mmCIF file of C-alpha atoms and ligand atoms in Angstrom:
data_model
loop_
_atom_site.group_PDB
_atom_site.id
_atom_site.type_symbol
_atom_site.label_atom_id
_atom_site.label_comp_id
_atom_site.label_asym_id
_atom_site.label_seq_id
_atom_site.Cartn_x
_atom_site.Cartn_y
_atom_site.Cartn_z
ATOM 1 C CA MET A 1 104.688 106.930 73.172
ATOM 2 C CA SER A 2 102.135 106.081 70.499
ATOM 3 C CA ASN A 3 101.942 108.250 67.434
ATOM 4 C CA ARG A 4 98.468 109.274 68.470
ATOM 5 C CA ARG A 5 99.712 110.410 71.857
ATOM 6 C CA LYS A 6 102.633 112.248 70.279
ATOM 7 C CA PHE A 7 100.117 113.953 68.073
ATOM 8 C CA ILE A 8 98.012 115.024 71.046
ATOM 9 C CA LYS A 9 101.089 116.227 72.887
ATOM 10 C CA SER A 10 102.058 118.273 69.851
ATOM 11 C CA SER A 11 98.605 119.838 69.846
ATOM 12 C CA ILE A 12 99.149 120.974 73.407
ATOM 13 C CA TYR A 13 102.467 122.531 72.386
ATOM 14 C CA GLY A 14 100.593 124.191 69.585
ATOM 15 C CA GLY A 15 98.858 126.359 72.150
ATOM 16 C CA LEU A 16 102.207 127.977 72.857
ATOM 17 C CA ALA A 17 102.795 129.000 69.244
ATOM 18 C CA VAL A 18 105.404 131.611 68.384
ATOM 19 C CA SER A 19 103.924 135.038 67.836
ATOM 20 C CA THR A 20 105.117 136.272 64.466
ATOM 21 C CA ALA A 21 105.072 139.804 65.860
ATOM 22 C CA SER A 22 107.860 138.912 68.251
ATOM 23 C CA LEU A 23 111.099 139.235 66.309
ATOM 24 C CA SER A 24 113.624 138.599 69.033
ATOM 25 C CA SER A 25 114.729 135.281 70.470
ATOM 26 C CA VAL A 26 111.666 133.224 71.341
ATOM 27 C CA ALA A 27 111.607 130.101 73.448
ATOM 28 C CA CYS A 28 108.735 127.713 72.871
ATOM 29 C CA ALA A 29 107.720 124.410 74.265
ATOM 30 C CA THR A 30 110.074 122.255 72.225
ATOM 31 C CA GLN A 31 113.793 122.440 71.656
ATOM 32 C CA THR A 32 113.169 122.907 67.964
ATOM 33 C CA GLU A 33 111.223 126.096 68.496
ATOM 34 C CA VAL A 34 113.852 128.359 70.020
ATOM 35 C CA GLY A 35 114.593 131.275 67.734
ATOM 36 C CA GLU A 36 117.993 132.711 66.890
ATOM 37 C CA LYS A 37 119.830 134.209 63.943
ATOM 38 C CA PRO A 38 121.583 133.540 61.740
ATOM 39 C CA ILE A 39 120.221 130.047 61.243
ATOM 40 C CA VAL A 40 119.797 127.604 58.381
ATOM 41 C CA VAL A 41 117.692 124.437 58.199
ATOM 42 C CA SER A 42 117.653 121.822 55.429
ATOM 43 C CA THR A 43 115.853 118.629 54.606
ATOM 44 C CA TRP A 44 117.425 115.211 55.174
ATOM 45 C CA LYS A 45 120.903 114.135 56.246
ATOM 46 C CA HIS A 46 122.575 115.650 53.197
ATOM 47 C CA GLY A 47 121.396 118.937 54.696
ATOM 48 C CA MET A 48 124.316 118.751 57.139
ATOM 49 C CA GLU A 49 126.919 119.326 54.388
ATOM 50 C CA ALA A 50 124.638 121.753 52.596
ATOM 51 C CA ASN A 51 124.264 123.746 55.811
ATOM 52 C CA ASP A 52 128.063 123.870 56.091
ATOM 53 C CA GLY A 53 128.093 125.517 52.668
ATOM 54 C CA ALA A 54 125.412 127.998 53.687
ATOM 55 C CA TRP A 55 127.094 128.671 57.017
ATOM 56 C CA LYS A 56 130.262 129.945 55.299
ATOM 57 C CA ILE A 57 128.127 132.862 54.138
ATOM 58 C CA LEU A 58 125.741 133.274 57.071
ATOM 59 C CA SER A 59 128.477 133.212 59.715
ATOM 60 C CA LYS A 60 130.213 136.142 58.020
ATOM 61 C CA GLY A 61 127.060 138.256 58.025
ATOM 62 C CA GLY A 62 126.205 137.350 54.412
ATOM 63 C CA LYS A 63 122.771 137.307 52.822
ATOM 64 C CA ALA A 64 120.380 134.411 53.250
ATOM 65 C CA VAL A 65 119.709 134.254 49.513
ATOM 66 C CA ASP A 66 123.409 133.719 48.768
ATOM 67 C CA ALA A 67 123.681 131.213 51.599
ATOM 68 C CA VAL A 68 120.816 129.020 50.399
ATOM 69 C CA GLU A 69 122.070 129.040 46.821
ATOM 70 C CA GLN A 70 125.617 128.074 47.809
ATOM 71 C CA GLY A 71 124.315 125.601 50.378
ATOM 72 C CA VAL A 72 122.156 123.498 48.091
ATOM 73 C CA MET A 73 124.837 123.601 45.391
ATOM 74 C CA VAL A 74 126.929 121.386 47.678
ATOM 75 C CA THR A 75 124.270 118.682 47.356
ATOM 76 C CA GLU A 76 123.788 119.259 43.636
ATOM 77 C CA ALA A 77 127.517 118.696 43.055
ATOM 78 C CA ASP A 78 127.656 115.372 44.915
ATOM 79 C CA PRO A 79 127.575 112.522 42.341
ATOM 80 C CA THR A 80 126.828 109.956 45.040
ATOM 81 C CA ASN A 81 123.549 111.658 45.895
ATOM 82 C CA THR A 82 120.882 110.020 43.744
ATOM 83 C CA THR A 83 118.110 112.547 44.350
ATOM 84 C CA VAL A 84 119.670 115.930 43.564
ATOM 85 C CA GLY A 85 121.884 117.328 40.777
ATOM 86 C CA ILE A 86 124.554 115.167 39.143
ATOM 87 C CA GLY A 87 123.943 111.491 39.869
ATOM 88 C CA GLY A 88 120.222 112.102 40.350
ATOM 89 C CA ALA A 89 118.002 109.178 39.335
ATOM 90 C CA PRO A 90 116.776 109.560 35.757
ATOM 91 C CA ASP A 91 113.232 109.416 34.451
ATOM 92 C CA ARG A 92 111.954 106.077 33.207
ATOM 93 C CA ASP A 93 113.579 106.716 29.806
ATOM 94 C CA GLY A 94 117.012 107.350 31.293
ATOM 95 C CA ASN A 95 117.036 111.180 31.171
ATOM 96 C CA VAL A 96 118.154 113.129 34.245
ATOM 97 C CA THR A 97 115.768 116.093 34.429
ATOM 98 C CA LEU A 98 116.212 118.583 37.244
ATOM 99 C CA ASP A 99 113.908 121.069 38.993
ATOM 100 C CA ALA A 100 114.902 123.920 41.312
ATOM 101 C CA CYS A 101 113.814 127.268 42.655
ATOM 102 C CA ILE A 102 114.995 130.080 44.889
ATOM 103 C CA MET A 103 113.174 132.926 46.654
ATOM 104 C CA ASP A 104 114.520 135.934 48.541
ATOM 105 C CA GLU A 105 113.348 138.384 51.185
ATOM 106 C CA ASN A 106 111.780 140.738 48.636
ATOM 107 C CA ASP A 107 109.541 138.099 47.021
ATOM 108 C CA ASN A 108 111.959 137.837 44.112
ATOM 109 C CA CYS A 109 111.918 134.294 42.844
ATOM 110 C CA GLY A 110 113.339 132.204 40.056
ATOM 111 C CA SER A 111 112.684 128.659 38.976
ATOM 112 C CA VAL A 112 113.682 126.089 36.382
ATOM 113 C CA ALA A 113 111.990 122.808 35.634
ATOM 114 C CA PHE A 114 112.625 119.853 33.363
ATOM 115 C CA LEU A 115 116.194 121.087 32.883
ATOM 116 C CA GLN A 116 118.716 118.630 31.456
ATOM 117 C CA ASN A 117 122.543 118.581 31.420
ATOM 118 C CA PHE A 118 123.237 121.303 33.995
ATOM 119 C CA LYS A 119 124.245 120.136 37.418
ATOM 120 C CA HIS A 120 123.375 123.376 39.213
ATOM 121 C CA PRO A 121 119.735 124.102 38.399
ATOM 122 C CA VAL A 122 119.484 126.345 41.470
ATOM 123 C CA ALA A 123 122.158 128.639 40.013
ATOM 124 C CA VAL A 124 120.194 128.801 36.761
ATOM 125 C CA ALA A 125 117.046 129.556 38.793
ATOM 126 C CA ARG A 126 118.954 132.373 40.526
ATOM 127 C CA LYS A 127 119.825 133.807 37.111
ATOM 128 C CA VAL A 128 116.158 133.593 36.067
ATOM 129 C CA MET A 129 115.384 135.583 39.213
ATOM 130 C CA ASP A 130 118.156 138.145 38.772
ATOM 131 C CA GLU A 131 118.427 138.518 35.002
ATOM 132 C CA THR A 132 114.949 138.058 33.544
ATOM 133 C CA PRO A 133 111.475 139.537 34.065
ATOM 134 C CA HIS A 134 110.145 135.968 34.500
ATOM 135 C CA VAL A 135 109.822 133.557 37.408
ATOM 136 C CA MET A 136 109.987 130.193 35.689
ATOM 137 C CA LEU A 137 111.702 128.710 32.648
ATOM 138 C CA VAL A 138 111.302 125.089 31.632
ATOM 139 C CA GLY A 139 112.814 122.479 29.341
ATOM 140 C CA GLU A 140 114.405 123.659 26.120
ATOM 141 C CA GLY A 141 113.932 127.338 26.977
ATOM 142 C CA ALA A 142 115.603 126.900 30.369
ATOM 143 C CA LYS A 143 118.458 125.064 28.660
ATOM 144 C CA ARG A 144 118.937 127.811 26.086
ATOM 145 C CA PHE A 145 118.941 130.409 28.856
ATOM 146 C CA ALA A 146 121.479 128.421 30.891
ATOM 147 C CA ASN A 147 123.747 128.265 27.838
ATOM 148 C CA GLU A 148 123.411 131.988 27.285
ATOM 149 C CA GLN A 149 124.360 132.577 30.922
ATOM 150 C CA GLY A 150 127.546 130.564 30.442
ATOM 151 C CA PHE A 151 126.659 127.418 32.385
ATOM 152 C CA LYS A 152 128.506 124.330 31.194
ATOM 153 C CA GLU A 153 126.581 121.343 29.849
ATOM 154 C CA GLU A 154 127.582 117.926 31.138
ATOM 155 C CA ASN A 155 126.276 114.400 31.328
ATOM 156 C CA LEU A 156 124.488 113.993 34.669
ATOM 157 C CA LEU A 157 123.783 110.258 34.403
ATOM 158 C CA THR A 158 126.516 108.599 36.455
ATOM 159 C CA PRO A 159 127.405 104.934 35.844
ATOM 160 C CA GLN A 160 125.830 104.094 39.228
ATOM 161 C CA SER A 161 122.531 105.834 38.413
ATOM 162 C CA GLU A 162 122.473 104.256 34.982
ATOM 163 C CA ALA A 163 123.014 100.788 36.451
ATOM 164 C CA ALA A 164 120.236 101.310 39.026
ATOM 165 C CA TRP A 165 117.867 102.523 36.311
ATOM 166 C CA LYS A 166 118.641 99.501 34.098
ATOM 167 C CA LYS A 167 117.952 97.231 37.043
ATOM 168 C CA TRP A 168 114.634 99.002 37.565
ATOM 169 C CA LEU A 169 113.801 98.517 33.876
ATOM 170 C CA GLU A 170 114.339 94.779 34.296
ATOM 171 C CA LYS A 171 111.296 94.699 36.563
ATOM 172 C CA GLY A 172 109.490 95.445 33.346
ATOM 173 C CA ASN A 173 106.405 97.335 34.505
ATOM 174 C CA TYR A 174 107.613 100.784 33.315
ATOM 175 C CA GLN A 175 105.287 102.458 35.810
ATOM 176 C CA PRO A 176 106.207 105.569 37.836
ATOM 177 C CA GLU A 177 106.937 104.530 41.424
ATOM 178 C CA ILE A 178 104.805 105.737 44.297
ATOM 179 C CA ASN A 179 106.216 104.714 47.656
ATOM 180 C CA VAL A 180 107.276 106.162 50.974
ATOM 181 C CA GLU A 181 111.026 106.028 50.334
ATOM 182 C CA ASN A 182 111.659 107.430 46.912
ATOM 183 C CA HIS A 183 112.276 111.067 47.998
ATOM 184 C CA ASP A 184 115.239 113.127 49.112
ATOM 185 C CA THR A 185 114.965 116.617 47.671
ATOM 186 C CA ILE A 186 117.024 119.252 49.383
ATOM 187 C CA GLY A 187 114.958 122.184 50.597
ATOM 188 C CA MET A 188 116.770 124.844 52.595
ATOM 189 C CA VAL A 189 115.438 127.925 54.382
ATOM 190 C CA ALA A 190 117.582 130.451 56.216
ATOM 191 C CA LEU A 191 117.445 133.613 58.306
ATOM 192 C CA ASP A 192 120.493 135.865 58.079
ATOM 193 C CA SER A 193 121.979 138.149 60.691
ATOM 194 C CA ASN A 194 120.059 141.097 59.226
ATOM 195 C CA GLY A 195 116.831 139.218 59.908
ATOM 196 C CA ASN A 196 116.075 138.437 56.260
ATOM 197 C CA LEU A 197 114.672 135.110 55.099
ATOM 198 C CA SER A 198 115.323 133.178 51.875
ATOM 199 C CA GLY A 199 114.961 129.636 50.607
ATOM 200 C CA ALA A 200 116.011 127.240 47.859
ATOM 201 C CA CYS A 201 114.837 123.830 46.744
ATOM 202 C CA THR A 202 116.454 121.481 44.206
ATOM 203 C CA THR A 203 115.803 117.917 43.068
ATOM 204 C CA SER A 204 115.986 115.301 40.370
ATOM 205 C CA GLY A 205 112.377 114.553 41.305
ATOM 206 C CA ALA A 206 110.718 111.202 41.646
ATOM 207 C CA ALA A 207 112.986 108.400 40.427
ATOM 208 C CA TYR A 208 111.872 106.821 37.121
ATOM 209 C CA LYS A 209 109.099 109.361 36.679
ATOM 210 C CA MET A 210 107.371 109.859 33.342
ATOM 211 C CA HIS A 211 109.367 111.988 30.908
ATOM 212 C CA GLY A 212 108.339 115.606 31.412
ATOM 213 C CA ARG A 213 107.017 115.130 34.932
ATOM 214 C CA VAL A 214 107.615 118.093 37.237
ATOM 215 C CA GLY A 215 106.982 117.873 40.973
ATOM 216 C CA ASP A 216 106.524 120.470 43.684
ATOM 217 C CA SER A 217 110.156 121.450 44.136
ATOM 218 C CA PRO A 218 110.398 124.210 41.477
ATOM 219 C CA ILE A 219 106.856 125.475 42.122
ATOM 220 C CA ILE A 220 106.847 128.647 44.218
ATOM 221 C CA GLY A 221 104.179 128.114 46.883
ATOM 222 C CA ALA A 222 104.351 124.318 46.744
ATOM 223 C CA GLY A 223 107.945 123.129 47.320
ATOM 224 C CA LEU A 224 109.136 126.497 48.624
ATOM 225 C CA PHE A 225 107.698 129.754 49.861
ATOM 226 C CA VAL A 226 109.212 132.732 51.657
ATOM 227 C CA ASP A 227 107.469 135.743 53.128
ATOM 228 C CA ASN A 228 109.917 138.002 54.900
ATOM 229 C CA GLU A 229 107.182 139.301 57.217
ATOM 230 C CA VAL A 230 106.424 135.827 58.524
ATOM 231 C CA GLY A 231 108.636 132.867 57.679
ATOM 232 C CA ALA A 232 109.671 130.347 55.059
ATOM 233 C CA ALA A 233 108.799 126.730 54.331
ATOM 234 C CA THR A 234 109.964 123.929 52.080
ATOM 235 C CA ALA A 235 108.838 120.415 51.240
ATOM 236 C CA THR A 236 110.057 116.977 50.316
ATOM 237 C CA GLY A 237 108.222 113.830 49.393
ATOM 238 C CA LEU A 238 105.712 112.983 46.712
ATOM 239 C CA GLY A 239 105.370 116.344 45.017
ATOM 240 C CA GLU A 240 101.954 115.756 43.532
ATOM 241 C CA PHE A 241 100.417 115.884 47.010
ATOM 242 C CA VAL A 242 102.434 118.930 48.025
ATOM 243 C CA ILE A 243 101.183 120.748 44.920
ATOM 244 C CA LYS A 244 97.558 119.736 45.610
ATOM 245 C CA ILE A 245 97.553 121.555 48.946
ATOM 246 C CA CYS A 246 99.996 124.350 47.976
ATOM 247 C CA GLY A 247 102.075 123.088 50.907
ATOM 248 C CA ALA A 248 104.800 125.685 51.513
ATOM 249 C CA HIS A 249 102.473 128.631 51.011
ATOM 250 C CA MET A 250 99.910 127.095 53.339
ATOM 251 C CA ILE A 251 102.530 126.699 56.063
ATOM 252 C CA VAL A 252 103.672 130.312 55.801
ATOM 253 C CA GLU A 253 100.058 131.482 56.000
ATOM 254 C CA LEU A 254 99.485 129.293 59.066
ATOM 255 C CA MET A 255 102.545 130.854 60.702
ATOM 256 C CA ARG A 256 101.101 134.276 59.843
ATOM 257 C CA GLN A 257 98.066 133.272 61.881
ATOM 258 C CA GLY A 258 100.321 132.593 64.861
ATOM 259 C CA LYS A 259 101.134 128.912 64.488
ATOM 260 C CA SER A 260 104.639 127.766 65.351
ATOM 261 C CA PRO A 261 106.691 126.316 62.460
ATOM 262 C CA MET A 262 106.155 122.755 63.708
ATOM 263 C CA GLN A 263 102.470 123.271 64.277
ATOM 264 C CA ALA A 264 102.057 124.786 60.793
ATOM 265 C CA CYS A 265 103.920 121.849 59.215
ATOM 266 C CA ARG A 266 101.778 119.427 61.185
ATOM 267 C CA GLU A 267 98.597 121.065 60.017
ATOM 268 C CA ALA A 268 99.685 120.800 56.381
ATOM 269 C CA VAL A 269 100.440 117.092 56.864
ATOM 270 C CA GLU A 270 97.051 116.610 58.514
ATOM 271 C CA ARG A 271 95.406 118.265 55.511
ATOM 272 C CA ILE A 272 96.942 115.644 53.219
ATOM 273 C CA VAL A 273 95.933 112.838 55.589
ATOM 274 C CA ARG A 274 92.375 114.094 55.869
ATOM 275 C CA LYS A 275 91.827 114.801 52.188
ATOM 276 C CA TYR A 276 93.526 111.705 50.820
ATOM 277 C CA PRO A 277 92.752 108.926 53.295
ATOM 278 C CA ASN A 278 93.242 106.251 50.658
ATOM 279 C CA ASP A 279 96.627 107.564 49.521
ATOM 280 C CA TYR A 280 98.599 108.914 52.451
ATOM 281 C CA LYS A 281 99.649 105.536 53.852
ATOM 282 C CA ASN A 282 101.642 104.771 50.719
ATOM 283 C CA LEU A 283 103.381 108.071 50.291
ATOM 284 C CA GLN A 284 105.718 110.284 52.253
ATOM 285 C CA VAL A 285 105.621 114.060 52.535
ATOM 286 C CA GLY A 286 107.782 116.084 54.911
ATOM 287 C CA PHE A 287 107.594 119.804 55.586
ATOM 288 C CA LEU A 288 110.218 122.060 57.178
ATOM 289 C CA ALA A 289 109.693 125.675 58.225
ATOM 290 C CA ILE A 290 111.368 128.602 59.943
ATOM 291 C CA ASN A 291 109.803 131.777 61.235
ATOM 292 C CA LYS A 292 110.932 135.378 61.406
ATOM 293 C CA ALA A 293 112.333 134.821 64.897
ATOM 294 C CA GLY A 294 114.518 131.955 63.674
ATOM 295 C CA ALA A 295 112.416 129.270 65.339
ATOM 296 C CA TYR A 296 112.055 126.110 63.242
ATOM 297 C CA GLY A 297 110.034 122.940 63.054
ATOM 298 C CA ALA A 298 109.152 120.043 60.799
ATOM 299 C CA TYR A 299 106.549 117.341 60.415
ATOM 300 C CA SER A 300 106.049 114.395 58.081
ATOM 301 C CA ILE A 301 103.393 111.832 57.297
ATOM 302 C CA HIS A 302 105.589 108.865 58.192
ATOM 303 C CA GLN A 303 108.555 108.239 60.424
ATOM 304 C CA GLY A 304 111.951 108.650 58.785
ATOM 305 C CA PHE A 305 112.108 112.298 57.767
ATOM 306 C CA ASP A 306 115.025 114.157 59.318
ATOM 307 C CA TYR A 307 116.394 117.652 58.909
ATOM 308 C CA ALA A 308 119.636 119.491 59.582
ATOM 309 C CA VAL A 309 119.976 122.662 61.646
ATOM 310 C CA ARG A 310 122.970 124.985 61.871
ATOM 311 C CA SER A 311 123.307 128.116 63.971
ATOM 312 C CA ASN A 312 125.772 129.614 66.409
ATOM 313 C CA THR A 313 124.504 127.232 69.079
ATOM 314 C CA THR A 314 123.690 124.047 67.177
ATOM 315 C CA ASN A 315 124.790 121.831 64.302
ATOM 316 C CA GLU A 316 122.680 118.711 64.290
ATOM 317 C CA LEU A 317 120.358 116.337 62.522
ATOM 318 C CA ILE A 318 116.870 116.087 64.029
ATOM 319 C CA ASP A 319 114.192 113.458 63.520
ATOM 320 C CA ALA A 320 110.964 115.155 62.547
ATOM 321 C CA GLN A 321 107.776 114.330 64.367
ATOM 322 C CA PHE A 322 105.309 112.448 62.217
ATOM 323 C CA PHE A 323 101.688 111.490 61.861
ATOM 324 C CA GLY A 324 102.162 107.738 61.383
ATOM 325 C CA SER A 325 99.766 105.300 59.754
HETATM 326 N N1 LIG B 401 109.399 116.502 46.079
HETATM 327 C C1 LIG B 401 110.165 115.884 45.027
HETATM 328 C C2 LIG B 401 109.303 115.701 43.827
HETATM 329 O O1 LIG B 401 108.171 115.305 43.953
HETATM 330 C C3 LIG B 401 110.721 114.553 45.401
HETATM 331 C C4 LIG B 401 111.596 114.524 46.597
HETATM 332 O O2 LIG B 401 111.306 115.112 47.630
HETATM 333 O O3 LIG B 401 112.637 113.872 46.508
HETATM 334 O O4 LIG B 401 109.794 115.894 42.731
#
């Protein structure tokens, strides 16, 4: 089926959107829009292991906010993952700088950006949420806070990441890379057995970015947004374009208006395509959302975005639908 036809078919499904007023199990037109709880969904293939981490908490009746924190920490701790936590690709000067945020069912949120030398930025973000009157700490201040909270500093640049960065430097143009592949943030949103939603998002950001660059991932409303009345959404891909449309917040508001998670994600992607016709072909953005009924959906600009789902009835990796070129 052509992308265009897939798109039209999706629009037809859109007419059967989940009503956000209906909080019980809801069956919609696609397999990915059947609601249940508890449930956790995460971006990309590494979301499978992250979901396992979250599921240890969700399956025992634990809170979504604890599940998403523990879940994405699995990815942060993996040195072979070059897009999150330790082993994340550095900026163009060789510094690994991490961004993360977390948001719970009561609109509490915490975020850190441009944080260096701590492999679990999401745990620091959780402390910002729980222990300070602020939402966001960045750079040196975030580092000082992490030290005060007892987090251990360590070198996050693995020999593999360093070698890849040096190879990149050999190309000699020293320009930040914009392409459709350079993205693998983990964003996770979950609904617990008490019917509460939470989310977390953590990344090393765009590989070989300019020093000091912060993307969408730690920005509440862009890379992550949760509204316990409605749903939760997260993003991956070139953060600058997610920030420009306030992606995650937009998706939650679209679900509030009655759109299904997939339909809301698709509409956000279409907004990027429509507003940036000269840019979208060369960049990837993927959105993932869940609603209050536990129905989920995703959509990306280009083919290749997948997401992991774990519940009592499923544990799988799903290819997201996409707009195409
Ligand atoms: N969204 C992230 C950023 O722009 C990149 C990614 O998804 O890997 O920092």
